[in-house]
GROMACS .gro file of C-alpha atoms in nm:
model
  147
    1GLN     CA    1   0.000   0.000   0.000
    2GLY     CA    2   0.125   0.346  -0.087
    3ILE     CA    3   0.421   0.240  -0.305
    4TRP     CA    4   0.441   0.375  -0.663
    5PRO     CA    5   0.731   0.260  -0.886
    6ALA     CA    6   0.746   0.422  -1.229
    7PHE     CA    7   0.949   0.464  -1.548
    8TRP     CA    8   0.850   0.789  -1.709
    9MET     CA    9   0.956   1.082  -1.924
   10LEU     CA   10   0.917   1.459  -1.910
   11GLY     CA   11   0.958   1.709  -2.191
   12ALA     CA   12   1.304   1.866  -2.175
   13ASN     CA   13   1.138   2.206  -2.210
   14ILE     CA   14   0.974   2.179  -1.865
   15GLY     CA   15   1.176   2.476  -1.738
   16GLN     CA   16   1.028   2.703  -2.005
   17ALA     CA   17   0.686   2.546  -2.072
   18GLY     CA   18   0.599   2.406  -1.728
   19TRP     CA   19   0.396   2.094  -1.661
   20PRO     CA   20   0.182   1.962  -1.826
   21THR     CA   21   0.255   2.174  -2.135
   22CYS     CA   22   0.598   2.009  -2.163
   23GLY     CA   23   0.431   1.667  -2.189
   24GLU     CA   24   0.472   1.356  -1.978
   25ILE     CA   25   0.487   0.994  -2.095
   26ASP     CA   26   0.444   0.734  -1.822
   27ILE     CA   27   0.603   0.419  -1.967
   28MET     CA   28   0.515   0.210  -1.661
   29GLU     CA   29   0.342   0.290  -1.335
   30ASN     CA   30   0.251   0.021  -1.083
   31ILE     CA   31   0.074   0.111  -0.762
   32GLY     CA   32   0.105  -0.119  -0.463
   33LYS     CA   33  -0.267  -0.185  -0.423
   34GLU     CA   34  -0.274  -0.321  -0.783
   35PRO     CA   35   0.030  -0.554  -0.790
   36ALA     CA   36  -0.078  -0.732  -1.110
   37THR     CA   37  -0.149  -0.418  -1.315
   38ILE     CA   38   0.069  -0.161  -1.488
   39HIS     CA   39  -0.044   0.163  -1.648
   40GLY     CA   40   0.089   0.359  -1.947
   41THR     CA   41  -0.032   0.717  -1.981
   42VAL     CA   42   0.036   1.049  -2.153
   43HIS     CA   43  -0.027   1.385  -1.987
   44GLY     CA   44  -0.048   1.719  -2.162
   45PRO     CA   45  -0.235   2.050  -2.147
   46GLY     CA   46  -0.604   1.976  -2.084
   47TYR     CA   47  -0.550   1.603  -2.018
   48SER     CA   48  -0.327   1.566  -1.714
   49GLY     CA   49  -0.338   1.417  -1.367
   50GLY     CA   50  -0.646   1.199  -1.329
   51ASN     CA   51  -0.750   1.296  -1.684
   52GLY     CA   52  -0.438   1.156  -1.855
   53ILE     CA   53  -0.491   0.939  -2.163
   54GLY     CA   54  -0.380   0.582  -2.099
   55GLY     CA   55  -0.433   0.212  -2.081
   56SER     CA   56  -0.344  -0.072  -1.851
   57PHE     CA   57  -0.218  -0.430  -1.868
   58SER     CA   58  -0.283  -0.700  -1.608
   59LEU     CA   59  -0.106  -1.029  -1.544
   60PRO     CA   60  -0.305  -1.353  -1.497
   61ALA     CA   61  -0.460  -1.409  -1.154
   62GLY     CA   62  -0.207  -1.472  -0.880
   63LYS     CA   63   0.086  -1.306  -1.065
   64ARG     CA   64   0.250  -0.982  -0.951
   65PHE     CA   65   0.481  -0.759  -1.153
   66ALA     CA   66   0.721  -0.740  -0.857
   67ASP     CA   67   0.781  -1.117  -0.866
   68ASP     CA   68   0.992  -1.115  -1.184
   69TYR     CA   69   1.174  -0.891  -1.427
   70HIS     CA   70   0.964  -0.749  -1.711
   71VAL     CA   71   1.044  -0.542  -2.019
   72TYR     CA   72   0.847  -0.217  -2.036
   73GLY     CA   73   0.864   0.006  -2.338
   74ILE     CA   74   0.716   0.251  -2.578
   75GLU     CA   75   0.748   0.306  -2.950
   76TRP     CA   76   0.727   0.679  -2.990
   77SER     CA   77   0.684   0.863  -3.319
   78PRO     CA   78   0.577   1.219  -3.393
   79GLU     CA   79   0.213   1.104  -3.420
   80SER     CA   80   0.180   0.813  -3.176
   81VAL     CA   81   0.297   0.655  -2.852
   82ALA     CA   82   0.248   0.276  -2.829
   83PHE     CA   83   0.291   0.103  -2.493
   84PHE     CA   84   0.438  -0.248  -2.447
   85VAL     CA   85   0.508  -0.497  -2.172
   86ASP     CA   86   0.715  -0.809  -2.242
   87GLY     CA   87   0.683  -0.750  -2.617
   88THR     CA   88   0.302  -0.718  -2.614
   89GLN     CA   89   0.145  -0.389  -2.719
   90TYR     CA   90  -0.144  -0.308  -2.486
   91PHE     CA   91  -0.227   0.054  -2.572
   92GLU     CA   92  -0.160   0.325  -2.828
   93VAL     CA   93  -0.240   0.694  -2.816
   94THR     CA   94  -0.251   0.932  -3.112
   95PRO     CA   95  -0.362   1.294  -3.150
   96ALA     CA   96  -0.709   1.165  -3.248
   97LYS     CA   97  -0.750   1.017  -2.896
   98LEU     CA   98  -0.696   1.351  -2.722
   99PRO     CA   99  -0.986   1.566  -2.605
  100ALA     CA  100  -1.110   1.794  -2.882
  101GLY     CA  101  -0.886   2.093  -2.941
  102LYS     CA  102  -0.608   1.979  -2.708
  103ALA     CA  103  -0.242   1.990  -2.812
  104TRP     CA  104  -0.021   1.690  -2.894
  105VAL     CA  105   0.301   1.782  -2.709
  106TYR     CA  106   0.527   1.483  -2.790
  107GLN     CA  107   0.734   1.616  -3.081
  108HIS     CA  108   1.041   1.734  -2.892
  109THR     CA  109   1.317   1.599  -2.665
  110PHE     CA  110   1.224   1.422  -2.339
  111PHE     CA  111   1.433   1.286  -2.051
  112LEU     CA  112   1.388   0.961  -1.854
  113ILE     CA  113   1.307   0.921  -1.484
  114LEU     CA  114   1.304   0.593  -1.289
  115ASN     CA  115   1.174   0.626  -0.935
  116VAL     CA  116   0.981   0.476  -0.647
  117ALA     CA  117   0.739   0.727  -0.496
  118VAL     CA  118   0.578   0.680  -0.157
  119GLY     CA  119   0.225   0.805  -0.096
  120GLY     CA  120   0.016   1.039  -0.305
  121GLY     CA  121  -0.341   1.069  -0.417
  122TRP     CA  122  -0.338   0.771  -0.652
  123PRO     CA  123  -0.161   0.500  -0.451
  124GLY     CA  124  -0.273   0.638  -0.115
  125ASN     CA  125  -0.047   0.659   0.186
  126PRO     CA  126   0.145   0.369   0.338
  127ASP     CA  127  -0.034   0.192   0.619
  128ALA     CA  128   0.027  -0.099   0.858
  129THR     CA  129   0.037  -0.341   0.561
  130SER     CA  130   0.322  -0.153   0.388
  131THR     CA  131   0.673  -0.293   0.415
  132PHE     CA  132   0.996  -0.096   0.417
  133PRO     CA  133   1.252  -0.061   0.280
  134GLN     CA  134   1.130  -0.081  -0.079
  135GLU     CA  135   1.348  -0.116  -0.388
  136MET     CA  136   1.313  -0.117  -0.763
  137LEU     CA  137   1.556  -0.349  -0.939
  138VAL     CA  138   1.649  -0.247  -1.294
  139ASP     CA  139   1.855  -0.479  -1.511
  140TRP     CA  140   1.896  -0.243  -1.807
  141VAL     CA  141   1.762   0.066  -1.981
  142ARG     CA  142   1.789   0.102  -2.357
  143VAL     CA  143   1.697   0.389  -2.586
  144SER     CA  144   1.716   0.341  -2.960
  145ARG     CA  145   1.618   0.533  -3.270
  146ARG     CA  146   1.489   0.407  -3.603
  147ASN     CA  147   1.692   0.506  -3.906
   0.00000   0.00000   0.00000
């Protein structure tokens, strides 16, 4: 309860544009109260926070993402962001999926963040069932570009 590991990206122009205008791409978020589910989401102006555009992927009953290594990824182009786990695409967002009149803000440089957050509105706060310390084990991170 209350633990929130994530791999995500922010627009490198955050210092000038601010959030959410800079854009945010959440490659993988997993909140402790949903151990079998990951979420992939984009946030931008007019569709941020609880109104982000995203999808989720769940493991079969009894499985938890924390029990094994998994490969999380996106394929990102100027007009789409497709979300993958273990080679399976589970969601794709394009400008057509945004609320009417809202800007697609994913056509510039972003930087990566890997973190474990504790508490917050979405995962809730830790309670008596939470265990500490927590860790996120990462075997590798790879960024590549199509020719």
